[in-house]
Every structure is written in C-alpha cells, then in structure tokens.
Tab-separated table of C-alpha atoms and ligand atoms in Angstrom:
chain	number	residue	atom	x	y	z
A	1	MET	CA	0.000	0.000	0.000
A	2	GLY	CA	3.005	2.304	-0.011
A	3	THR	CA	3.646	4.693	2.837
A	4	VAL	CA	0.564	5.185	4.955
A	5	SER	CA	0.151	8.462	6.753
A	6	GLU	CA	-3.411	8.347	8.108
A	7	VAL	CA	-5.777	5.450	8.814
A	8	VAL	CA	-9.453	5.580	9.806
A	9	VAL	CA	-10.901	2.436	11.384
A	10	VAL	CA	-14.708	2.208	11.282
A	11	GLY	CA	-16.120	0.139	14.158
A	12	GLY	CA	-15.333	-0.077	17.853
A	13	GLY	CA	-15.810	-3.821	18.356
A	14	ILE	CA	-12.972	-6.243	18.958
A	15	SER	CA	-11.858	-6.229	15.295
A	16	GLY	CA	-11.689	-2.440	15.031
A	17	THR	CA	-10.138	-1.759	18.432
A	18	ALA	CA	-7.537	-4.523	17.980
A	19	ALA	CA	-6.617	-3.100	14.555
A	20	THR	CA	-6.398	0.417	15.990
A	21	TYR	CA	-4.117	-0.822	18.783
A	22	GLU	CA	-1.873	-2.725	16.355
A	23	LEU	CA	-1.562	0.264	14.020
A	24	ALA	CA	-0.984	2.798	16.778
A	25	ARG	CA	1.761	0.777	18.403
A	26	ALA	CA	3.418	0.385	14.992
A	27	GLY	CA	3.607	4.192	14.846
A	28	VAL	CA	0.761	4.749	12.362
A	29	SER	CA	-1.529	7.744	12.878
A	30	VAL	CA	-4.972	6.208	13.367
A	31	THR	CA	-8.490	7.352	14.264
A	32	LEU	CA	-11.203	4.901	15.312
A	33	VAL	CA	-14.757	6.031	14.593
A	34	GLU	CA	-17.606	4.250	16.410
A	35	LYS	CA	-21.234	5.275	16.025
A	36	GLY	CA	-22.293	4.106	19.498
A	37	GLU	CA	-20.179	3.040	22.447
A	38	LEU	CA	-17.229	0.658	22.286
A	39	ALA	CA	-18.411	-2.994	22.225
A	40	SER	CA	-22.025	-1.895	21.789
A	41	MET	CA	-22.819	-4.552	19.179
A	42	ALA	CA	-21.565	-8.143	18.615
A	43	SER	CA	-18.463	-7.660	20.756
A	44	GLY	CA	-20.668	-6.780	23.721
A	45	TRP	CA	-23.504	-9.237	23.012
A	46	THR	CA	-21.165	-12.195	22.510
A	47	LEU	CA	-20.712	-15.391	24.507
A	48	ALA	CA	-16.951	-14.690	24.198
A	49	GLY	CA	-15.618	-18.190	23.816
A	50	VAL	CA	-12.002	-18.303	22.635
A	51	ARG	CA	-12.108	-21.481	20.591
A	52	GLN	CA	-9.860	-23.233	18.099
A	53	SER	CA	-11.738	-26.571	18.089
A	54	GLY	CA	-14.322	-27.049	15.387
A	55	ARG	CA	-12.816	-24.355	13.177
A	56	HIS	CA	-12.797	-24.639	9.401
A	57	PRO	CA	-9.336	-25.791	8.226
A	58	SER	CA	-8.550	-22.405	6.676
A	59	GLU	CA	-9.576	-20.569	9.861
A	60	LEU	CA	-7.789	-22.864	12.316
A	61	PRO	CA	-4.315	-21.299	11.859
A	62	LEU	CA	-5.832	-17.882	12.659
A	63	ALA	CA	-7.564	-19.220	15.778
A	64	GLN	CA	-4.361	-20.925	16.935
A	65	ALA	CA	-2.349	-17.754	16.364
A	66	ALA	CA	-5.026	-15.794	18.225
A	67	VAL	CA	-4.862	-18.149	21.210
A	68	ARG	CA	-1.078	-17.651	21.368
A	69	ARG	CA	-1.803	-13.906	21.637
A	70	TRP	CA	-4.647	-14.358	24.171
A	71	LYS	CA	-2.294	-16.065	26.637
A	72	THR	CA	-0.401	-12.841	27.318
A	73	LEU	CA	-2.928	-10.313	26.029
A	74	GLY	CA	-4.017	-9.061	29.451
A	75	GLU	CA	-0.416	-8.361	30.384
A	76	GLU	CA	0.243	-6.725	27.030
A	77	LEU	CA	-2.797	-4.438	27.308
A	78	GLY	CA	-2.352	-3.794	31.019
A	79	ALA	CA	-5.853	-4.955	32.007
A	80	ASP	CA	-7.548	-7.931	33.642
A	81	ILE	CA	-9.484	-9.240	30.651
A	82	GLU	CA	-10.554	-12.385	32.581
A	83	TYR	CA	-9.057	-14.720	30.007
A	84	ARG	CA	-9.208	-18.309	31.195
A	85	GLN	CA	-7.733	-21.179	29.185
A	86	GLU	CA	-9.913	-23.885	30.681
A	87	GLY	CA	-11.053	-25.808	27.642
A	88	ASN	CA	-14.015	-26.306	25.352
A	89	LEU	CA	-16.361	-29.289	25.268
A	90	ARG	CA	-18.561	-29.979	22.263
A	91	LEU	CA	-21.297	-32.329	23.336
A	92	ALA	CA	-23.115	-35.205	21.642
A	93	ARG	CA	-26.649	-35.331	23.073
A	94	THR	CA	-28.036	-38.050	20.788
A	95	PRO	CA	-26.589	-41.359	19.500
A	96	GLU	CA	-26.532	-39.856	15.989
A	97	GLU	CA	-24.257	-37.037	17.192
A	98	VAL	CA	-21.627	-39.346	18.696
A	99	PRO	CA	-19.939	-40.246	15.371
A	100	ILE	CA	-20.170	-36.581	14.305
A	101	ILE	CA	-18.110	-35.548	17.345
A	102	ALA	CA	-15.713	-38.505	16.911
A	103	ARG	CA	-15.102	-37.467	13.294
A	104	LEU	CA	-14.599	-33.842	14.291
A	105	VAL	CA	-11.912	-34.890	16.774
A	106	GLU	CA	-10.146	-37.029	14.194
A	107	GLU	CA	-10.195	-34.279	11.550
A	108	GLN	CA	-8.988	-31.625	13.938
A	109	GLN	CA	-6.219	-33.865	15.286
A	110	GLN	CA	-5.060	-34.392	11.692
A	111	LEU	CA	-4.871	-30.609	11.344
A	112	GLY	CA	-2.524	-30.507	14.342
A	113	LEU	CA	-4.930	-29.412	17.086
A	114	ASP	CA	-4.515	-31.040	20.471
A	115	LEU	CA	-7.983	-32.308	21.410
A	116	GLU	CA	-9.411	-35.587	22.663
A	117	PHE	CA	-12.581	-37.612	22.227
A	118	LEU	CA	-14.480	-38.408	25.423
A	119	PRO	CA	-16.419	-41.488	24.275
A	120	ASP	CA	-19.008	-42.010	27.037
A	121	PRO	CA	-20.938	-40.206	29.807
A	122	ALA	CA	-18.425	-41.262	32.472
A	123	SER	CA	-15.428	-39.767	30.662
A	124	VAL	CA	-17.389	-36.574	29.961
A	125	ARG	CA	-18.368	-36.230	33.610
A	126	ALA	CA	-14.824	-36.930	34.756
A	127	VAL	CA	-13.856	-33.685	32.967
A	128	ALA	CA	-17.016	-31.687	33.797
A	129	PRO	CA	-18.983	-33.280	36.673
A	130	ALA	CA	-21.896	-30.831	36.416
A	131	LEU	CA	-22.892	-32.118	32.970
A	132	SER	CA	-25.936	-34.385	32.734
A	133	ASP	CA	-25.374	-38.101	32.234
A	134	THR	CA	-27.585	-37.762	29.164
A	135	VAL	CA	-24.536	-36.256	27.433
A	136	LEU	CA	-23.222	-39.258	25.529
A	137	ALA	CA	-19.800	-38.104	24.361
A	138	ALA	CA	-17.799	-34.926	23.732
A	139	SER	CA	-14.748	-33.405	22.154
A	140	HIS	CA	-12.416	-31.758	24.639
A	141	CYS	CA	-9.898	-29.116	23.622
A	142	PRO	CA	-8.008	-28.051	26.763
A	143	THR	CA	-6.327	-25.017	25.142
A	144	ASP	CA	-9.622	-23.283	24.306
A	145	GLY	CA	-11.116	-20.813	26.751
A	146	HIS	CA	-13.060	-17.583	27.238
A	147	ALA	CA	-12.641	-13.941	28.243
A	148	ASN	CA	-14.582	-10.847	29.267
A	149	PRO	CA	-15.548	-9.228	25.958
A	150	ILE	CA	-16.375	-5.674	26.993
A	151	VAL	CA	-13.300	-5.365	29.195
A	152	THR	CA	-11.139	-6.726	26.360
A	153	VAL	CA	-12.475	-4.249	23.793
A	154	ARG	CA	-12.031	-1.327	26.184
A	155	ALA	CA	-8.509	-2.537	27.003
A	156	PHE	CA	-7.581	-2.589	23.301
A	157	ALA	CA	-8.964	0.930	22.880
A	158	GLU	CA	-7.199	2.241	25.998
A	159	ALA	CA	-3.880	0.720	24.906
A	160	ALA	CA	-4.356	2.202	21.433
A	161	ARG	CA	-4.999	5.601	22.990
A	162	ARG	CA	-1.795	5.319	25.026
A	163	HIS	CA	0.027	4.753	21.723
A	164	GLY	CA	-1.504	7.944	20.332
A	165	ALA	CA	-4.671	6.731	18.555
A	166	ALA	CA	-7.763	8.944	18.532
A	167	ILE	CA	-10.949	7.118	19.615
A	168	ARG	CA	-14.162	8.877	18.587
A	169	THR	CA	-17.343	7.252	19.903
A	170	GLY	CA	-20.859	8.547	19.218
A	171	THR	CA	-19.734	9.381	15.668
A	172	GLU	CA	-21.168	7.620	12.634
A	173	VAL	CA	-19.436	7.208	9.302
A	174	THR	CA	-21.965	8.244	6.657
A	175	ALA	CA	-19.845	8.139	3.479
A	176	ILE	CA	-16.533	6.800	2.219
A	177	ARG	CA	-14.686	9.333	0.071
A	178	VAL	CA	-13.092	7.759	-3.014
A	179	VAL	CA	-11.291	9.875	-5.635
A	180	GLY	CA	-9.818	8.308	-8.769
A	181	GLY	CA	-10.122	4.783	-7.332
A	182	ARG	CA	-8.334	5.740	-4.074
A	183	VAL	CA	-9.753	6.292	-0.619
A	184	THR	CA	-9.291	9.843	0.650
A	185	GLY	CA	-11.238	9.621	3.915
A	186	VAL	CA	-14.693	9.360	5.411
A	187	GLN	CA	-17.611	11.660	6.072
A	188	THR	CA	-18.974	11.411	9.615
A	189	THR	CA	-21.829	12.909	11.614
A	190	ASP	CA	-19.098	15.059	13.158
A	191	GLY	CA	-17.469	16.238	9.933
A	192	PRO	CA	-14.960	14.805	7.448
A	193	VAL	CA	-11.859	12.819	8.427
A	194	GLY	CA	-9.081	12.490	5.848
A	195	ALA	CA	-7.273	9.170	5.442
A	196	ASP	CA	-5.299	7.236	2.868
A	197	VAL	CA	-6.510	3.943	4.348
A	198	VAL	CA	-10.005	3.162	5.669
A	199	VAL	CA	-10.675	-0.091	7.537
A	200	LEU	CA	-14.280	-1.306	7.535
A	201	ALA	CA	-14.776	-3.402	10.695
A	202	ALA	CA	-18.399	-2.473	11.231
A	203	GLY	CA	-19.961	-5.896	11.870
A	204	VAL	CA	-23.509	-6.235	10.495
A	205	TYR	CA	-23.255	-2.773	8.889
A	206	THR	CA	-20.174	-3.579	6.828
A	207	ASP	CA	-22.109	-4.527	3.676
A	208	ARG	CA	-23.773	-1.085	3.686
A	209	LEU	CA	-20.428	0.654	4.120
A	210	CYS	CA	-18.949	-1.455	1.319
A	211	GLN	CA	-21.832	-0.348	-0.876
A	212	LEU	CA	-21.010	3.297	-0.142
A	213	ALA	CA	-17.597	2.611	-1.699
A	214	GLY	CA	-19.117	0.692	-4.640
A	215	LEU	CA	-18.251	-2.808	-3.347
A	216	THR	CA	-20.467	-5.838	-2.784
A	217	LEU	CA	-20.300	-7.931	0.378
A	218	PRO	CA	-23.033	-10.579	0.741
A	219	LEU	CA	-23.985	-10.540	4.427
A	220	LYS	CA	-27.079	-11.825	6.134
A	221	VAL	CA	-27.955	-11.103	9.720
A	222	GLY	CA	-28.672	-13.810	12.276
A	223	HIS	CA	-30.312	-13.186	15.634
A	224	VAL	CA	-29.444	-15.087	18.816
A	225	ALA	CA	-30.994	-15.023	22.290
A	226	VAL	CA	-28.569	-14.691	25.200
A	227	VAL	CA	-29.428	-15.444	28.831
A	228	GLN	CA	-27.252	-14.581	31.828
A	229	THR	CA	-27.807	-15.804	35.393
A	230	ILE	CA	-26.898	-14.105	38.635
A	231	PRO	CA	-23.496	-15.204	40.068
A	232	LEU	CA	-23.607	-18.926	40.901
A	233	PRO	CA	-21.178	-21.189	42.771
A	234	PRO	CA	-18.519	-22.805	40.532
A	235	LEU	CA	-20.318	-25.137	38.114
A	236	ILE	CA	-18.239	-25.627	34.999
A	237	ARG	CA	-14.858	-24.371	33.814
A	238	GLN	CA	-15.073	-25.285	30.126
A	239	VAL	CA	-17.043	-23.438	27.471
A	240	ILE	CA	-19.680	-25.825	26.158
A	241	GLY	CA	-21.055	-26.165	22.667
A	242	VAL	CA	-23.154	-28.884	21.072
A	243	ALA	CA	-22.808	-30.935	17.895
A	244	ASN	CA	-25.534	-29.109	15.962
A	245	GLY	CA	-24.667	-25.638	17.308
A	246	ASP	CA	-28.097	-24.914	18.790
A	247	PHE	CA	-26.737	-24.105	22.274
A	248	ALA	CA	-23.531	-22.799	23.872
A	249	GLY	CA	-22.676	-21.623	27.361
A	250	ARG	CA	-19.925	-20.733	29.802
A	251	GLN	CA	-19.540	-19.659	33.400
A	252	GLU	CA	-17.973	-16.214	33.615
A	253	VAL	CA	-15.176	-15.400	36.044
A	254	GLY	CA	-17.639	-13.773	38.454
A	255	GLY	CA	-19.875	-16.891	38.489
A	256	ARG	CA	-22.637	-15.820	36.101
A	257	VAL	CA	-23.573	-18.393	33.484
A	258	ARG	CA	-24.013	-16.905	30.005
A	259	MET	CA	-25.786	-19.021	27.398
A	260	THR	CA	-26.959	-18.748	23.815
A	261	GLY	CA	-29.549	-20.506	21.669
A	262	ASP	CA	-29.317	-20.967	17.916
A	263	SER	CA	-29.239	-18.296	15.258
A	264	PHE	CA	-32.402	-17.315	13.359
A	265	PRO	CA	-32.890	-15.100	10.304
A	266	TRP	CA	-33.510	-11.498	11.260
A	267	GLY	CA	-34.918	-8.541	9.370
A	268	TRP	CA	-33.866	-4.919	9.773
A	269	PRO	CA	-36.572	-2.640	11.155
A	270	ASP	CA	-37.683	0.391	9.179
A	271	GLY	CA	-35.708	3.372	10.390
A	272	PRO	CA	-32.806	3.398	12.818
A	273	LEU	CA	-32.074	0.320	14.955
A	274	GLY	CA	-33.321	0.789	18.521
A	275	PRO	CA	-32.243	-1.309	21.530
A	276	GLU	CA	-35.673	-2.992	21.721
A	277	ASP	CA	-35.408	-4.175	18.098
A	278	VAL	CA	-32.660	-6.575	19.153
A	279	GLN	CA	-34.311	-7.966	22.322
A	280	PRO	CA	-35.097	-11.700	21.981
A	281	PRO	CA	-38.624	-13.127	21.722
A	282	ALA	CA	-39.835	-15.152	24.723
A	283	TRP	CA	-39.842	-18.444	22.785
A	284	ALA	CA	-36.135	-18.082	21.910
A	285	VAL	CA	-35.272	-17.452	25.555
A	286	ARG	CA	-37.314	-20.468	26.629
A	287	VAL	CA	-35.646	-22.716	24.050
A	288	ALA	CA	-32.146	-21.579	25.104
A	289	LEU	CA	-32.983	-22.214	28.771
A	290	ASP	CA	-34.488	-25.651	28.078
A	291	ARG	CA	-31.342	-26.677	26.220
A	292	ALA	CA	-29.155	-25.296	29.002
A	293	VAL	CA	-30.989	-27.224	31.725
A	294	ALA	CA	-30.904	-30.422	29.640
A	295	VAL	CA	-27.088	-30.455	29.703
A	296	LEU	CA	-26.504	-28.630	33.013
A	297	PRO	CA	-29.364	-29.725	35.313
A	298	ALA	CA	-28.156	-27.460	38.146
A	299	LEU	CA	-29.331	-24.478	36.085
A	300	ALA	CA	-33.003	-25.441	36.587
A	301	ASP	CA	-33.217	-23.338	39.755
A	302	ALA	CA	-30.755	-20.623	38.732
A	303	LYS	CA	-31.994	-17.046	38.895
A	304	VAL	CA	-31.883	-15.201	35.601
A	305	ALA	CA	-30.363	-11.728	35.748
A	306	ARG	CA	-30.591	-10.521	32.160
A	307	VAL	CA	-31.622	-11.545	28.670
A	308	TRP	CA	-30.524	-9.836	25.487
A	309	GLY	CA	-30.293	-10.498	21.789
A	310	GLY	CA	-27.257	-10.468	19.541
A	311	LEU	CA	-26.895	-9.899	15.809
A	312	ILE	CA	-24.434	-11.895	13.749
A	313	ASP	CA	-22.861	-10.934	10.412
A	314	VAL	CA	-23.068	-14.133	8.358
A	315	THR	CA	-21.351	-14.759	5.001
A	316	PRO	CA	-22.450	-17.495	2.559
A	317	ASP	CA	-19.655	-19.862	3.698
A	318	GLU	CA	-19.596	-18.709	7.358
A	319	LEU	CA	-15.994	-17.527	7.011
A	320	PRO	CA	-14.947	-13.897	7.369
A	321	VAL	CA	-13.614	-11.436	4.834
A	322	ILE	CA	-10.189	-10.041	5.722
A	323	GLU	CA	-8.689	-8.254	2.744
A	324	ARG	CA	-7.454	-5.168	0.970
A	325	ALA	CA	-10.178	-4.492	-1.580
A	326	ALA	CA	-8.881	-4.927	-5.127
A	327	GLU	CA	-11.304	-2.334	-6.565
A	328	VAL	CA	-10.504	0.634	-4.304
A	329	GLU	CA	-6.965	1.444	-3.250
A	330	GLY	CA	-6.722	1.997	0.493
A	331	LEU	CA	-9.881	0.140	1.518
A	332	VAL	CA	-9.531	-2.763	3.971
A	333	VAL	CA	-12.490	-4.998	4.914
A	334	ALA	CA	-12.700	-7.169	8.048
A	335	ALA	CA	-16.210	-8.505	8.649
A	336	GLY	CA	-18.570	-11.441	8.227
A	337	PHE	CA	-17.124	-13.307	11.203
A	338	SER	CA	-20.312	-15.420	11.220
A	339	GLY	CA	-20.526	-15.903	14.987
A	340	HIS	CA	-16.894	-16.695	15.755
A	341	GLY	CA	-14.904	-13.474	15.452
A	342	PHE	CA	-14.342	-12.746	19.133
A	343	CYS	CA	-11.589	-15.340	19.523
A	344	LEU	CA	-9.971	-14.093	16.330
A	345	GLY	CA	-9.931	-10.429	17.443
A	346	PRO	CA	-6.249	-10.158	18.409
A	347	ILE	CA	-5.091	-11.844	15.196
A	348	THR	CA	-7.600	-9.922	13.056
A	349	GLY	CA	-6.058	-6.713	14.380
A	350	GLN	CA	-2.556	-7.967	13.670
A	351	LEU	CA	-3.451	-9.087	10.124
A	352	ILE	CA	-5.082	-5.735	9.347
A	353	ARG	CA	-1.917	-3.977	10.518
A	354	GLU	CA	0.202	-6.271	8.338
A	355	LEU	CA	-2.030	-5.722	5.289
A	356	ILE	CA	-1.653	-1.968	5.749
A	357	THR	CA	1.986	-1.576	6.735
A	358	LYS	CA	3.629	-4.518	4.944
A	359	GLY	CA	1.203	-5.570	2.242
A	360	THR	CA	1.923	-9.221	3.054
A	361	PRO	CA	0.117	-10.894	5.935
A	362	SER	CA	1.923	-13.429	8.150
A	363	LEU	CA	-0.875	-15.990	7.654
A	364	PRO	CA	-2.588	-17.087	4.419
A	365	LEU	CA	-5.719	-15.013	3.758
A	366	HIS	CA	-6.686	-16.493	0.406
A	367	ALA	CA	-9.810	-18.141	1.875
A	368	PHE	CA	-10.995	-14.784	3.212
A	369	ARG	CA	-11.144	-12.745	0.007
A	370	ARG	CA	-14.470	-11.213	-1.011
A	371	ALA	CA	-13.916	-12.443	-4.594
A	372	ARG	CA	-14.941	-15.955	-3.509
A	373	PHE	CA	-18.536	-14.727	-3.340
A	374	ALA	CA	-18.719	-13.542	-6.936
A	375	GLY	CA	-22.273	-14.350	-8.064
A	376	SER	CA	-23.300	-15.605	-4.639
A	377	VAL	CA	-26.459	-14.427	-2.914
A	378	GLY	CA	-27.614	-16.815	-0.204
A	379	ALA	CA	-26.114	-16.975	3.241
A	380	THR	CA	-26.927	-19.674	5.755
A	381	GLN	CA	-27.467	-19.056	9.453
A	382	ALA	CA	-24.405	-19.170	11.691
A	383	ARG	CA	-23.994	-21.913	14.287
A	384	LEU	CA	-22.541	-20.887	17.625
A	385	HIS	CA	-20.125	-23.246	19.318
A	386	GLY	CA	-18.683	-20.997	22.002
B	1	FAD	C1	-24.735	-13.994	20.867
B	1	FAD	C2	-23.371	-14.105	20.246
B	1	FAD	C3	-22.502	-15.107	20.656
B	1	FAD	C4	-21.218	-15.190	20.107
B	1	FAD	N1	-20.334	-16.115	20.591
B	1	FAD	C5	-19.052	-16.101	20.163
B	1	FAD	C6	-18.082	-16.947	20.774
B	1	FAD	O1	-18.363	-17.672	21.706
B	1	FAD	N2	-16.802	-16.897	20.295
B	1	FAD	C7	-16.443	-16.081	19.245
B	1	FAD	O2	-15.275	-16.098	18.850
B	1	FAD	N3	-17.349	-15.249	18.678
B	1	FAD	C8	-18.620	-15.246	19.113
B	1	FAD	N4	-19.548	-14.402	18.553
B	1	FAD	C9	-19.149	-13.557	17.428
B	1	FAD	C10	-18.299	-12.383	17.867
B	1	FAD	O3	-18.828	-11.781	19.011
B	1	FAD	C11	-18.195	-11.401	16.713
B	1	FAD	O4	-17.748	-12.083	15.545
B	1	FAD	C12	-17.234	-10.275	17.011
B	1	FAD	O5	-17.528	-9.670	18.248
B	1	FAD	C13	-17.293	-9.263	15.895
B	1	FAD	O6	-16.547	-8.138	16.257
B	1	FAD	P1	-16.442	-6.917	15.262
B	1	FAD	O7	-15.561	-5.929	15.886
B	1	FAD	O8	-16.054	-7.435	13.905
B	1	FAD	O9	-17.946	-6.392	15.099
B	1	FAD	P2	-18.864	-5.604	16.174
B	1	FAD	O10	-18.509	-5.981	17.555
B	1	FAD	O11	-20.266	-5.757	15.741
B	1	FAD	O12	-18.399	-4.108	15.984
B	1	FAD	C14	-18.773	-3.337	14.875
B	1	FAD	C15	-18.941	-1.922	15.359
B	1	FAD	O13	-19.068	-1.066	14.226
B	1	FAD	C16	-19.914	-0.001	14.612
B	1	FAD	N5	-20.434	0.635	13.389
B	1	FAD	C17	-21.248	0.077	12.462
B	1	FAD	N6	-21.504	0.958	11.477
B	1	FAD	C18	-20.833	2.092	11.770
B	1	FAD	C19	-20.709	3.355	11.134
B	1	FAD	N7	-21.331	3.629	9.971
B	1	FAD	N8	-19.948	4.295	11.732
B	1	FAD	C20	-19.292	4.042	12.896
B	1	FAD	N9	-19.389	2.854	13.555
B	1	FAD	C21	-20.136	1.885	12.985
B	1	FAD	C22	-20.997	-0.684	15.441
B	1	FAD	O14	-21.667	0.243	16.285
B	1	FAD	C23	-20.182	-1.725	16.205
B	1	FAD	O15	-19.816	-1.284	17.504
B	1	FAD	C24	-20.836	-14.284	19.080
B	1	FAD	C25	-21.707	-13.274	18.670
B	1	FAD	C26	-22.961	-13.177	19.250
B	1	FAD	C27	-23.886	-12.048	18.813
C-alpha cells in the first residue's frame, strides 16, 4: 500500500479496536470512529468463547495464532481481561451425534490441534462433573477458553490511545470518500476525516459501508438469544457447545452463566435500529434455557439476571472477509465473522496492521477474500459453538 500516513478504522468492536491498537503501536496515525459506544454490538452481546476446536481448516491457523496472543494479552494491554484457558467441550446429546463428534476430533487432530474424544458419559463427567449423564460423548480441547468481551475491547482501545490513537465514539461514518479509485477519507456525523486507508470493521453494517464505496459484500444477519444468570457457585470451567450448534454456554469469572440458543434469520426494522429491536422473543429465551438445563441440570433453579439479543454478520460460507479491496486502493475490509470473530480479534487486528503496513500478511488469507462470493447471494445461518 506504499507509505501510509493516516488510517481511519470504522467500528469499535474487537476487530476495530484490535486493529487500531496494532496500528498505533506500529507508529501509524490512526483514528477509530464508532457510532455508538465501544463494544455496543456483537463484541458486547457475545458469549466470548475463545475457541480453536471445530474451526474450518482455513480458519484454524488464525484461531491458533489468536490463542497464542490471548495467553499474554491481558499483560500486554495492562488490564484484567478475565481470560481463562480452561477448555471447550462440544457435546453429543443423541446417539446420531456421537460419530459426528468422533469425526470432528479425528479431523482436527489431523490438522494438528490437540484435542481428545471423550467417548461415554463417564469420561465426559470426569472432565465436567456438572454435565448431565444424558450427554453421551464430547470433544475436549483443553487449550480453548473464554474472556470478558467488553473489558477486552475497552482494554484494546485504551492501549491504542496510550500509543496515540484517537478514539471517537458517538460518531457515525456516513460516506466513504473515493477519488480516482483511491480512498481519501470518510464523512462522519461530526465532519470529514481524511485518510489514505479506511478499515471497515463495522460488523452487520459492513455490507452497507462497502456499498457506499461501490463494493459488494453478501452478508445476512442472524439473531441469537442470550441469557445470563446471577453469580452462581462454581459449576463448569469449560465453554460448552453442542454438535448441531443450537446451544452454547460458559460460566464467567464472576460466576454468572451466560448461554446462547441458535441463530435465526432477522430482518432490519424500518428506520434506525433501537435497543428494543434486538431484544429476543420469549420463545427463543425459553428454548435456550431448556437446552441449558438439559445439559446442566443445576441451572433449573438458577436465577436469571438478564436476557438480550445479539446480531451476527453471516457470510455465505460462514468464514470472514479479511482483505485489501482490489477495486478501491486503500480500503480494507474485516467482517462477516459469522458468529466466531471474538476469539480471532487479536489476530484480526494484527493481520489488518500487516495488510496496511507490509502488504503481506503473516498468515494465508486467500480463503478470506471477497472475490470468492462472486455471483453468490444466499447466506446460511451461523452456528454458535462458544
Ligand atoms: C450472541 C453471540 C454469541 C457469540 N459467541 C461467540 C463466541 O463464543 N466466540 C467467538 O469467537 N465469537 C462469538 N460471537 C461472534 C463475535 O462476538 C463477533 O464475531 C465479534 O464480536 C465481531 O466483532 P467486530 O468488531 O467485527 O464487530 P462488532 O462488535 O459488531 O463491531 C462493529 C462496530 O461497528 C460499529 N459501526 C457500524 N456501522 C458504523 C458506522 N457507519 N460508523 C461508525 N461505527 C459503525 C458498530 O456500532 C459496532 O460497535 C458471538 C456473537 C454473538 C452475537
């Protein structure tokens, strides 16, 4: 990209704040523009599992690299981000799901991931005694984990600020300025900001922003119900997912259990998105709770503290886009994480910095180019696995 003097990052979730941090500490002048508060969308709604297991082969190297960063990330950012590397269990709840999990373990082992197959209820309960004996088998990846999402995003932004980045919240990007095929900056609700590179890390809004610059990004939006209990005594250390992705859960550091149901198609409301538009319907909350109690019976009497809904930016193949756009010089896109971009955050930020300052990323990004969607329209619904 040549010498970069000014970067604007659009989006104050984990992808945008991590990129801003990476750029600022590399000495690049960078401004992050966020229309709401930091972590006010997916990066705040998330379950926040930090998972390598069950990743698509092309995404696994990114997740593994991210986990290497997560281990020392709190220290690096100077904040307690509540990262715990206590494992991930993906459960088989029916006889049909047992061979699915066994195959997953075999495939992932062949890709070099250290995970084991727990073949019966006794071996599952030896690892996680609170699980129901109706859980028939599980995969167990001990190097997976979880973290506090809002604290992590704020820590990235704070560290970026210490390295000289400008963080502008409550400011919406309304246009991307392109002159002669090159980005020259953005228009915001608070005036223009000049830039020779613009990073679009705007989650479910990234397709609209792409459109403003004349690019196509096929995104659909999924909606997920999230339920959080009051603090409970220690119940389970691992993040849990299930073979068909219709439930995931984890116990937070403070004892609250956070759980999600499956993802359903979602339609944008007319006019601006209000907080109530994202709240989950009662049936989705009930379904998530039923599934939670089926695998963790102790939750039957747990007091619920909060429910909320989360929106997910889903691409047709459920893999993200991380690229320098070929059509517009200076435009970088990082979106479509399809329900698993929290774990990747630290490496997404690093890859964006590499794309901007070096041109060559340290990990292969071929699978994450937008060009793979040429002619594609339909997206599926994301499955959440923690
Ligand atoms: C319920 C749920 C459970 C999940 N569970 C997991 C999990 O266990 N593990 C995992 O790895 N991932 C999980 N995910 C996915 C993960 O949370 C997301 O992939 C990740 O947080 C995406 O981060 P982001 O920064 O790309 O996007 P976001 O966090 O959505 O950030 C985008 C930001 O851009 C801002 N923005 C948009 N348009 C504009 C504009 N025009 N101007 C300025 N700002 C703008 C938005 O306000 C928003 O803050 C889950 C997601 C949900 C919803």
